[in-house]
Amino acid sequence: MALYWYTKAAKQGLVTAQHNPGHMYKQGSRTVTTKDKLFMANTIKGSCHCGNLKATLTTSKKPQDMWLRACQCDFCRSHNMRSLSDSEGRIEMRVQDETQLNRYHFGLNMVDFLICKNCGNYIGAVQQVDGQLFGIMNANLTENRGTQFGEANHAFYEQETGEERSARRKDVWTPATLKIA
């Protein structure tokens, strides 16, 4: 029987606890874990202003341990972007109305920057690398404008080749899915 743990935050929809098969199970009325600890997955939700674009990042990391970067390219600086990802997590990007989605491209044209045409918010970006989709989300579009994640490290990527960018993104971005209604 799967065992799910709910906290006050989970009931408010801020985080969810999920069952990790092989790590936790119920034996009678006692909880048993294979590593003597419970696995807790945090769900971080973000949305553009009008709600057309949404992102959900599932991670086992604490907010302050997340990969948070402020790319210094003109595009990211103009959007005051703070990129959030966890290479061990999962991210789901959802689009309600595809006609209001702008898949913006610039530079090496390797990445889809997901911008809402209605409200202008930039929810995040996705790139296909070796047949798998990887993504980042905009920490500023999460609860409390992402203050729980702290300060972003400033990063300069413009000198990287396309191959170096893809390798870095595969290493630090989050495995992703993009769902269009």
Coordinates of N, CA, C and O in Angstrom, one line a residue:
M1 N 0.8 -1.2 0.0 CA 0.0 0.0 0.0 C 0.9 1.2 0.0 O 1.8 1.4 0.8
A2 N 0.6 2.1 -0.9 CA 1.4 3.4 -1.0 C 1.1 4.2 0.2 O 0.0 4.3 0.7
L3 N 2.1 4.9 0.7 CA 1.9 5.8 1.9 C 2.3 7.2 1.5 O 3.3 7.5 0.9
Y4 N 1.3 8.1 1.7 CA 1.5 9.5 1.4 C 1.5 10.3 2.6 O 0.7 10.1 3.5
W5 N 2.4 11.3 2.7 CA 2.5 12.1 3.9 C 2.0 13.5 3.5 O 2.5 14.1 2.5
Y6 N 1.1 14.1 4.2 CA 0.6 15.4 3.9 C 1.0 16.4 5.0 O 0.9 16.1 6.2
T7 N 1.4 17.5 4.7 CA 1.8 18.6 5.6 C 0.8 19.7 5.5 O 0.0 19.7 4.5
K8 N 0.8 20.7 6.3 CA 0.0 21.9 6.2 C 0.2 22.5 4.8 O -0.7 22.9 4.1
A9 N 1.5 22.6 4.4 CA 1.8 23.2 3.1 C 1.2 22.4 2.0 O 0.8 22.9 1.0
A10 N 1.2 21.1 2.1 CA 0.7 20.2 1.1 C -0.8 20.5 0.9 O -1.4 20.5 -0.2
K11 N -1.5 20.6 2.1 CA -2.9 20.9 2.0 C -3.2 22.2 1.4 O -4.3 22.4 0.8
Q12 N -2.3 23.2 1.5 CA -2.5 24.5 0.9 C -2.0 24.5 -0.6 O -2.1 25.4 -1.3
G13 N -1.5 23.3 -1.1 CA -1.1 23.2 -2.5 C 0.3 23.7 -2.7 O 0.7 23.9 -3.9
L14 N 1.0 24.1 -1.7 CA 2.4 24.6 -1.9 C 3.4 23.5 -2.1 O 4.4 23.7 -2.8
V15 N 3.3 22.4 -1.4 CA 4.2 21.3 -1.6 C 3.3 20.0 -1.6 O 2.3 20.0 -1.0
T16 N 3.8 19.0 -2.2 CA 3.1 17.7 -2.1 C 4.1 16.6 -1.7 O 5.3 16.7 -2.0
A17 N 3.7 15.7 -0.9 CA 4.5 14.6 -0.5 C 4.2 13.4 -1.5 O 3.0 13.1 -1.7
Q18 N 5.1 12.7 -2.0 CA 4.9 11.7 -2.9 C 5.5 10.4 -2.5 O 6.6 10.4 -1.8
H19 N 5.0 9.3 -2.9 CA 5.5 8.0 -2.6 C 6.7 7.7 -3.5 O 6.6 7.9 -4.7
N20 N 7.8 7.2 -3.0 CA 8.9 6.8 -3.8 C 9.0 5.3 -3.7 O 9.5 4.7 -2.7
P21 N 8.6 4.6 -4.7 CA 8.6 3.1 -4.7 C 9.9 2.5 -4.3 O 11.0 3.0 -4.8
G22 N 9.9 1.5 -3.5 CA 11.2 0.9 -3.1 C 11.9 1.6 -1.9 O 12.8 1.1 -1.4
H23 N 11.4 2.7 -1.5 CA 12.0 3.5 -0.4 C 11.1 3.5 0.8 O 11.6 3.6 1.9
M24 N 9.8 3.4 0.7 CA 8.9 3.6 1.8 C 7.7 2.7 1.6 O 7.1 2.6 0.5
Y25 N 7.3 2.0 2.6 CA 6.1 1.2 2.6 C 5.5 1.1 4.0 O 6.1 1.5 5.0
K26 N 4.3 0.6 4.1 CA 3.6 0.5 5.3 C 3.6 -1.0 5.8 O 3.3 -1.9 5.0
Q27 N 4.0 -1.2 7.0 CA 4.0 -2.5 7.6 C 3.1 -2.5 8.8 O 3.6 -2.0 9.8
G28 N 1.9 -3.0 8.7 CA 1.0 -2.8 9.8 C 0.7 -1.4 10.0 O 0.3 -0.7 9.1
S29 N 0.8 -0.9 11.2 CA 0.6 0.5 11.5 C 1.9 1.3 11.5 O 1.9 2.5 11.8
R30 N 3.0 0.7 11.2 CA 4.3 1.3 11.2 C 4.9 1.6 9.9 O 4.8 0.9 8.9
T31 N 5.5 2.8 9.7 CA 6.1 3.2 8.5 C 7.5 2.6 8.5 O 8.3 2.8 9.4
V32 N 7.9 2.0 7.4 CA 9.2 1.4 7.2 C 9.9 2.1 6.0 O 9.3 2.2 5.0
T33 N 11.1 2.5 6.1 CA 11.9 3.0 5.0 C 13.1 2.2 4.8 O 13.7 1.7 5.7
T34 N 13.6 2.2 3.5 CA 14.8 1.4 3.2 C 16.0 2.2 3.6 O 17.1 1.6 3.7
K35 N 16.0 3.5 3.7 CA 17.2 4.2 4.1 C 17.0 5.0 5.4 O 17.7 6.0 5.6
D36 N 16.0 4.6 6.2 CA 15.8 5.2 7.5 C 15.4 6.7 7.4 O 15.7 7.4 8.3
K37 N 14.9 7.1 6.3 CA 14.4 8.4 6.2 C 13.2 8.4 5.2 O 13.2 7.6 4.3
L38 N 12.4 9.4 5.3 CA 11.2 9.5 4.4 C 11.6 10.4 3.2 O 12.3 11.4 3.4
F39 N 11.1 10.0 2.0 CA 11.4 10.8 0.9 C 10.3 11.8 0.7 O 9.1 11.5 0.6
M40 N 10.6 13.1 0.7 CA 9.6 14.1 0.5 C 9.9 14.9 -0.8 O 11.0 15.4 -0.9
A41 N 8.9 15.0 -1.6 CA 9.1 15.8 -2.9 C 8.4 17.1 -2.8 O 7.2 17.1 -2.5
N42 N 9.0 18.2 -3.0 CA 8.4 19.5 -3.0 C 7.9 19.8 -4.4 O 8.6 19.6 -5.3
T43 N 6.8 20.4 -4.4 CA 6.2 20.9 -5.7 C 6.2 22.4 -5.7 O 5.6 23.0 -4.9
I44 N 7.0 23.0 -6.7 CA 7.1 24.4 -6.8 C 6.3 24.8 -8.0 O 6.5 24.3 -9.1
K45 N 5.3 25.7 -7.8 CA 4.4 26.1 -8.9 C 4.7 27.5 -9.3 O 5.0 28.4 -8.5
G46 N 4.6 27.8 -10.6 CA 4.7 29.1 -11.2 C 3.7 29.3 -12.3 O 3.2 28.4 -12.9
S47 N 3.4 30.6 -12.5 CA 2.4 30.9 -13.5 C 2.7 32.3 -14.1 O 3.2 33.2 -13.4
C48 N 2.4 32.5 -15.4 CA 2.4 33.8 -15.9 C 1.2 34.6 -15.3 O 0.4 34.0 -14.6
H49 N 1.2 35.9 -15.5 CA 0.2 36.8 -14.8 C -1.2 36.4 -15.1 O -2.1 36.4 -14.3
C50 N -1.5 36.0 -16.4 CA -2.9 35.7 -16.8 C -3.2 34.2 -16.6 O -4.4 33.9 -16.7
G51 N -2.2 33.4 -16.3 CA -2.5 32.0 -16.0 C -2.4 31.1 -17.2 O -2.7 29.9 -17.1
N52 N -2.1 31.6 -18.4 CA -2.1 30.8 -19.6 C -0.9 29.9 -19.6 O -1.0 28.7 -20.1
L53 N 0.2 30.3 -19.1 CA 1.4 29.5 -19.0 C 1.7 29.1 -17.5 O 1.7 30.0 -16.7
K54 N 1.9 27.8 -17.3 CA 2.1 27.3 -15.9 C 3.3 26.4 -15.9 O 3.5 25.7 -16.9
A55 N 4.0 26.3 -14.8 CA 5.1 25.4 -14.6 C 5.1 24.8 -13.2 O 4.7 25.5 -12.3
T56 N 5.4 23.5 -13.2 CA 5.4 22.8 -11.9 C 6.8 22.1 -11.9 O 7.0 21.2 -12.7
L57 N 7.6 22.4 -10.8 CA 8.8 21.7 -10.6 C 8.7 20.8 -9.4 O 8.4 21.3 -8.3
T58 N 9.0 19.5 -9.6 CA 9.0 18.6 -8.5 C 10.4 18.3 -8.1 O 11.2 17.8 -9.0
T59 N 10.8 18.4 -6.9 CA 12.2 18.3 -6.4 C 12.2 17.7 -5.0 O 11.3 17.9 -4.3
S60 N 13.3 17.1 -4.7 CA 13.5 16.7 -3.3 C 14.4 17.7 -2.5 O 14.7 17.5 -1.4
K61 N 14.8 18.7 -3.2 CA 15.8 19.7 -2.7 C 15.0 20.8 -1.9 O 13.9 21.1 -2.2
K62 N 15.7 21.4 -0.9 CA 15.2 22.6 -0.2 C 15.3 23.8 -1.2 O 16.3 23.8 -2.0
P63 N 14.5 24.8 -1.0 CA 14.6 25.9 -1.9 C 16.0 26.6 -2.0 O 16.5 26.9 -3.1
Q64 N 16.6 26.7 -0.9 CA 18.0 27.3 -0.9 C 19.0 26.4 -1.5 O 20.2 26.9 -1.8
D65 N 18.7 25.1 -1.8 CA 19.7 24.2 -2.4 C 19.5 24.1 -3.9 O 20.1 23.3 -4.6
M66 N 18.5 24.8 -4.4 CA 18.2 24.7 -5.9 C 19.2 25.4 -6.7 O 20.0 26.3 -6.3
W67 N 19.3 25.0 -8.0 CA 20.2 25.6 -9.0 C 19.5 26.9 -9.4 O 18.4 26.9 -10.1
L68 N 20.0 28.1 -9.0 CA 19.4 29.4 -9.3 C 20.4 30.3 -10.0 O 21.5 30.6 -9.4
R69 N 20.2 30.7 -11.2 CA 21.1 31.5 -12.0 C 20.4 32.7 -12.6 O 19.3 32.6 -12.9
A70 N 21.2 33.7 -12.7 CA 20.7 34.9 -13.4 C 21.7 35.1 -14.6 O 22.7 35.6 -14.5
C71 N 21.2 34.6 -15.8 CA 22.0 34.7 -17.0 C 22.1 36.2 -17.3 O 21.2 37.0 -17.1
Q72 N 23.3 36.6 -17.8 CA 23.5 38.0 -18.1 C 23.4 38.4 -19.5 O 23.8 39.5 -19.9
C73 N 22.7 37.5 -20.3 CA 22.5 37.9 -21.7 C 21.4 39.0 -21.7 O 20.7 39.2 -20.8
D74 N 21.3 39.7 -22.9 CA 20.4 40.8 -23.0 C 18.9 40.4 -22.7 O 18.2 41.1 -22.1
F75 N 18.5 39.2 -23.3 CA 17.2 38.8 -23.1 C 16.8 38.5 -21.6 O 15.8 39.0 -21.1
C76 N 17.7 37.7 -21.0 CA 17.4 37.4 -19.6 C 17.5 38.6 -18.7 O 16.6 38.8 -17.7
R77 N 18.4 39.5 -18.9 CA 18.5 40.7 -18.1 C 17.3 41.6 -18.3 O 16.7 42.2 -17.4
S78 N 16.7 41.7 -19.6 CA 15.6 42.5 -19.8 C 14.3 42.0 -19.2 O 13.4 42.7 -18.9
H79 N 14.3 40.7 -18.9 CA 13.2 40.0 -18.2 C 13.4 39.8 -16.7 O 12.6 39.2 -16.0
N80 N 14.6 40.3 -16.3 CA 15.0 40.1 -14.9 C 14.8 38.6 -14.5 O 14.3 38.3 -13.4
M81 N 15.3 37.8 -15.4 CA 15.1 36.3 -15.2 C 16.1 35.7 -14.1 O 17.2 36.0 -14.1
R82 N 15.5 34.9 -13.3 CA 16.2 34.0 -12.4 C 15.8 32.6 -12.7 O 14.7 32.2 -12.4
S83 N 16.7 31.8 -13.3 CA 16.4 30.5 -13.8 C 16.5 29.5 -12.6 O 17.5 29.4 -11.9
L84 N 15.5 28.7 -12.5 CA 15.4 27.7 -11.4 C 15.3 26.3 -12.0 O 14.5 26.1 -13.0
S85 N 16.2 25.4 -11.5 CA 16.1 24.0 -12.0 C 16.7 23.0 -11.0 O 17.4 23.4 -10.1
D86 N 16.4 21.8 -11.2 CA 17.0 20.7 -10.5 C 17.2 19.5 -11.4 O 16.2 18.9 -11.9
S87 N 18.4 19.1 -11.7 CA 18.7 18.0 -12.7 C 18.1 16.7 -12.2 O 18.0 15.8 -13.0
E88 N 17.8 16.6 -10.9 CA 17.3 15.3 -10.4 C 15.8 15.4 -10.2 O 15.2 14.4 -9.8
G89 N 15.2 16.5 -10.6 CA 13.7 16.7 -10.4 C 13.0 16.4 -11.7 O 13.5 15.8 -12.7
R90 N 11.8 17.0 -11.8 CA 10.9 16.9 -13.0 C 10.2 18.3 -13.1 O 9.8 18.8 -12.1
I91 N 10.1 18.8 -14.4 CA 9.4 20.0 -14.6 C 8.3 19.8 -15.6 O 8.6 19.1 -16.6
E92 N 7.1 20.3 -15.4 CA 6.1 20.2 -16.4 C 5.6 21.6 -16.7 O 5.3 22.4 -15.8
M93 N 5.7 21.9 -18.0 CA 5.2 23.2 -18.5 C 3.9 23.0 -19.2 O 3.7 22.0 -19.9
R94 N 2.9 23.8 -18.8 CA 1.5 23.7 -19.4 C 1.1 25.0 -20.1 O 1.3 26.0 -19.5
V95 N 0.5 24.8 -21.2 CA 0.0 25.9 -22.0 C -1.5 25.7 -22.2 O -2.0 24.7 -22.7
Q96 N -2.3 26.7 -21.7 CA -3.8 26.6 -21.9 C -4.2 26.9 -23.3 O -5.0 26.2 -23.9
D97 N -3.7 28.0 -23.8 CA -4.1 28.5 -25.1 C -2.9 28.7 -26.0 O -2.1 29.7 -25.8
E98 N -2.6 27.8 -26.9 CA -1.4 27.8 -27.7 C -1.4 29.0 -28.6 O -0.3 29.5 -28.9
T99 N -2.5 29.6 -29.0 CA -2.5 30.8 -29.8 C -1.9 32.0 -29.0 O -1.5 33.0 -29.7
Q100 N -1.8 31.9 -27.7 CA -1.2 33.0 -26.9 C 0.2 32.6 -26.4 O 0.7 33.2 -25.5
L101 N 0.8 31.6 -27.0 CA 2.2 31.2 -26.7 C 3.2 31.7 -27.7 O 3.0 31.4 -28.9
N102 N 4.2 32.4 -27.3 CA 5.3 32.8 -28.2 C 6.5 31.9 -27.8 O 7.0 32.0 -26.7
R103 N 6.9 31.1 -28.8 CA 8.2 30.3 -28.6 C 9.3 31.2 -29.2 O 9.6 31.0 -30.4
Y104 N 9.8 32.0 -28.4 CA 10.8 33.0 -28.9 C 12.2 32.3 -29.0 O 12.6 31.5 -28.2
H105 N 12.9 32.6 -30.1 CA 14.2 32.1 -30.4 C 15.2 33.3 -30.6 O 14.8 34.3 -31.2
F106 N 16.4 33.1 -30.2 CA 17.4 34.1 -30.5 C 18.8 33.4 -30.3 O 18.9 32.3 -30.0
G107 N 19.9 34.2 -30.6 CA 21.2 33.6 -30.4 C 21.4 32.4 -31.3 O 21.3 32.5 -32.6
L108 N 21.7 31.3 -30.7 CA 22.0 30.1 -31.5 C 20.7 29.3 -31.9 O 20.8 28.2 -32.5
N109 N 19.5 29.8 -31.6 CA 18.2 29.2 -31.9 C 18.1 27.8 -31.5 O 17.5 27.0 -32.2
M110 N 18.6 27.5 -30.3 CA 18.5 26.1 -29.8 C 17.4 25.9 -28.7 O 17.1 24.8 -28.4
V111 N 16.9 27.0 -28.2 CA 16.0 26.9 -27.1 C 14.7 27.6 -27.4 O 14.6 28.6 -28.1
D112 N 13.6 27.0 -26.9 CA 12.2 27.7 -27.0 C 12.1 28.5 -25.7 O 12.0 27.9 -24.6
F113 N 12.1 29.8 -25.7 CA 11.8 30.7 -24.6 C 10.3 30.9 -24.6 O 9.7 31.4 -25.6
L114 N 9.6 30.4 -23.6 CA 8.1 30.4 -23.5 C 7.6 31.7 -22.9 O 7.7 31.9 -21.7
I115 N 7.0 32.5 -23.8 CA 6.5 33.8 -23.4 C 5.0 33.9 -23.7 O 4.5 33.5 -24.8
C116 N 4.2 34.4 -22.7 CA 2.8 34.5 -23.0 C 2.5 35.8 -23.8 O 3.0 36.9 -23.4
K117 N 1.8 35.6 -24.9 CA 1.5 36.8 -25.7 C 0.5 37.7 -25.1 O 0.4 38.9 -25.4
N118 N -0.3 37.2 -24.2 CA -1.4 37.9 -23.5 C -0.8 38.9 -22.5 O -1.1 40.1 -22.5
C119 N 0.0 38.3 -21.5 CA 0.5 39.2 -20.4 C 1.9 39.5 -20.5 O 2.4 40.4 -19.8
G120 N 2.7 38.9 -21.4 CA 4.1 39.2 -21.6 C 5.1 38.5 -20.7 O 6.3 38.7 -20.9
N121 N 4.6 37.7 -19.8 CA 5.5 37.0 -18.9 C 6.3 35.9 -19.5 O 5.7 35.2 -20.4
Y122 N 7.5 35.7 -19.1 CA 8.4 34.6 -19.6 C 8.4 33.6 -18.5 O 9.0 33.8 -17.4
I123 N 7.8 32.4 -18.7 CA 7.6 31.4 -17.7 C 8.9 30.5 -17.6 O 9.2 30.0 -16.5
G124 N 9.6 30.3 -18.7 CA 10.8 29.5 -18.7 C 11.2 29.1 -20.1 O 10.8 29.7 -21.1
A125 N 12.1 28.1 -20.2 CA 12.6 27.7 -21.5 C 12.8 26.2 -21.5 O 12.9 25.6 -20.5
V126 N 12.7 25.7 -22.7 CA 13.0 24.2 -22.9 C 13.9 24.0 -24.1 O 13.9 24.8 -25.0
Q127 N 14.6 22.9 -24.0 CA 15.5 22.5 -25.1 C 15.5 21.0 -25.2 O 15.6 20.3 -24.2
Q128 N 15.5 20.5 -26.4 CA 15.6 19.1 -26.7 C 17.1 18.8 -26.8 O 17.8 19.4 -27.6
V129 N 17.6 17.8 -26.0 CA 19.0 17.4 -26.0 C 19.0 15.9 -26.0 O 18.5 15.3 -25.1
D130 N 19.6 15.3 -27.0 CA 19.8 13.8 -27.1 C 18.4 13.1 -27.0 O 18.3 12.1 -26.3
G131 N 17.4 13.7 -27.6 CA 16.1 13.1 -27.6 C 15.2 13.3 -26.3 O 14.2 12.8 -26.2
Q132 N 15.7 14.1 -25.4 CA 15.0 14.4 -24.2 C 14.8 15.9 -24.0 O 15.8 16.7 -24.3
L133 N 13.7 16.3 -23.5 CA 13.4 17.7 -23.2 C 13.9 18.1 -21.8 O 13.7 17.4 -20.9
F134 N 14.6 19.2 -21.8 CA 15.1 19.8 -20.5 C 14.6 21.2 -20.4 O 14.4 21.9 -21.4
G135 N 14.3 21.7 -19.1 CA 13.8 23.0 -19.0 C 14.2 23.7 -17.7 O 14.8 23.1 -16.8
I136 N 14.0 25.0 -17.7 CA 14.1 25.8 -16.5 C 12.8 26.6 -16.3 O 12.1 26.8 -17.3
M137 N 12.6 27.1 -15.1 CA 11.4 28.0 -14.9 C 11.9 29.3 -14.3 O 13.0 29.3 -13.7
N138 N 11.1 30.3 -14.4 CA 11.4 31.6 -13.9 C 11.0 31.6 -12.4 O 9.8 31.6 -12.1
A139 N 12.0 31.7 -11.6 CA 11.7 31.7 -10.1 C 10.9 32.9 -9.7 O 10.2 32.9 -8.7
N140 N 11.0 34.0 -10.5 CA 10.2 35.2 -10.1 C 8.7 35.1 -10.3 O 7.9 35.9 -9.9
L141 N 8.3 34.0 -11.0 CA 6.9 33.8 -11.2 C 6.3 32.7 -10.3 O 5.2 32.2 -10.5
T142 N 7.1 32.4 -9.2 CA 6.6 31.4 -8.2 C 6.1 32.2 -7.0 O 6.1 33.5 -7.0
E143 N 5.6 31.5 -6.0 CA 5.1 32.2 -4.8 C 6.1 33.2 -4.2 O 7.2 32.9 -4.2
N144 N 5.6 34.3 -3.8 CA 6.4 35.4 -3.2 C 7.5 35.8 -4.1 O 8.6 36.2 -3.7
R145 N 7.3 35.7 -5.4 CA 8.3 36.1 -6.4 C 9.6 35.4 -6.3 O 10.7 35.9 -6.6
G146 N 9.6 34.2 -5.7 CA 10.8 33.4 -5.6 C 11.7 33.8 -4.5 O 12.9 33.4 -4.5
T147 N 11.3 34.6 -3.5 CA 12.2 35.0 -2.5 C 12.8 33.9 -1.7 O 13.9 34.0 -1.1
Q148 N 12.1 32.8 -1.6 CA 12.5 31.6 -0.8 C 13.8 31.0 -1.4 O 14.4 30.2 -0.7
F149 N 14.1 31.3 -2.6 CA 15.3 30.7 -3.3 C 16.6 31.5 -3.1 O 17.7 31.1 -3.4
G150 N 16.5 32.7 -2.5 CA 17.6 33.5 -2.3 C 18.1 34.2 -3.5 O 17.4 34.4 -4.5
E151 N 19.4 34.6 -3.4 CA 20.0 35.4 -4.5 C 20.5 34.5 -5.6 O 21.1 33.4 -5.3
A152 N 20.3 34.8 -6.8 CA 20.8 34.0 -8.0 C 22.3 34.3 -8.2 O 22.7 35.5 -8.0
N153 N 23.0 33.3 -8.6 CA 24.4 33.5 -9.1 C 24.4 34.1 -10.5 O 23.6 33.6 -11.3
H154 N 25.1 35.1 -10.8 CA 25.2 35.7 -12.1 C 26.1 34.8 -13.0 O 27.1 34.3 -12.6
A155 N 25.6 34.5 -14.2 CA 26.2 33.6 -15.1 C 26.4 34.2 -16.4 O 25.5 34.9 -16.9
F156 N 27.5 33.9 -17.1 CA 27.8 34.4 -18.4 C 28.1 33.2 -19.3 O 29.0 32.5 -19.1
Y157 N 27.2 33.0 -20.3 CA 27.3 31.8 -21.1 C 27.5 32.2 -22.6 O 27.6 31.3 -23.4
E158 N 27.7 33.4 -22.9 CA 27.7 33.8 -24.3 C 29.0 33.3 -25.1 O 29.0 33.2 -26.3
Q159 N 30.0 32.9 -24.4 CA 31.2 32.4 -25.0 C 31.1 30.9 -25.3 O 32.0 30.3 -26.0
E160 N 30.1 30.2 -24.7 CA 30.0 28.8 -25.0 C 29.6 28.5 -26.4 O 28.8 29.2 -27.0
T161 N 30.0 27.4 -26.9 CA 29.6 26.9 -28.2 C 28.2 26.2 -28.0 O 27.8 26.0 -26.9
G162 N 27.6 25.9 -29.1 CA 26.3 25.2 -29.0 C 26.4 23.9 -28.3 O 25.5 23.5 -27.5
E163 N 27.5 23.1 -28.6 CA 27.7 21.8 -28.0 C 27.9 22.0 -26.5 O 27.4 21.2 -25.7
E164 N 28.6 23.0 -26.1 CA 28.9 23.3 -24.6 C 27.6 23.7 -23.9 O 27.3 23.2 -22.8
R165 N 26.8 24.5 -24.6 CA 25.5 24.9 -24.0 C 24.6 23.7 -23.8 O 23.9 23.5 -22.8
S166 N 24.5 22.8 -24.8 CA 23.6 21.7 -24.7 C 24.1 20.7 -23.6 O 23.3 20.2 -22.8
A167 N 25.4 20.5 -23.5 CA 26.0 19.7 -22.4 C 25.7 20.3 -21.1 O 25.3 19.5 -20.1
R168 N 25.8 21.6 -20.9 CA 25.5 22.2 -19.6 C 24.1 22.1 -19.3 O 23.7 21.7 -18.2
R169 N 23.2 22.3 -20.3 CA 21.8 22.3 -20.0 C 21.4 20.8 -19.6 O 20.5 20.6 -18.8
K170 N 21.9 19.9 -20.3 CA 21.6 18.5 -20.0 C 22.0 18.1 -18.6 O 21.4 17.4 -17.9
D171 N 23.1 18.7 -18.1 CA 23.7 18.5 -16.8 C 22.9 19.2 -15.7 O 22.7 18.6 -14.6
V172 N 22.5 20.4 -15.9 CA 21.9 21.2 -14.8 C 20.4 21.6 -15.0 O 19.8 21.9 -14.0
W173 N 19.9 21.5 -16.2 CA 18.5 21.8 -16.3 C 17.7 20.6 -15.9 O 18.2 19.5 -15.7
T174 N 16.4 20.8 -15.8 CA 15.5 19.7 -15.3 C 14.8 18.9 -16.4 O 14.4 19.6 -17.4
P175 N 14.8 17.6 -16.4 CA 14.0 16.9 -17.3 C 12.6 17.4 -17.4 O 12.0 17.6 -16.3
A176 N 12.1 17.6 -18.6 CA 10.8 18.3 -18.7 C 9.8 17.7 -19.6 O 10.2 16.9 -20.5
T177 N 8.6 18.1 -19.5 CA 7.5 17.8 -20.4 C 6.8 19.1 -20.7 O 6.7 20.0 -19.9
L178 N 6.3 19.3 -21.9 CA 5.6 20.4 -22.3 C 4.2 20.0 -22.8 O 4.1 19.2 -23.7
K179 N 3.1 20.4 -22.1 CA 1.8 20.0 -22.4 C 1.0 21.2 -22.9 O 0.9 22.2 -22.3
I180 N 0.4 21.0 -24.1 CA -0.4 22.0 -24.7 C -1.9 21.6 -24.7 O -2.1 20.5 -25.3
A181 N -2.8 22.3 -24.1 CA -4.2 21.9 -24.1 C -4.8 22.0 -25.4 O -4.4 22.6 -26.3

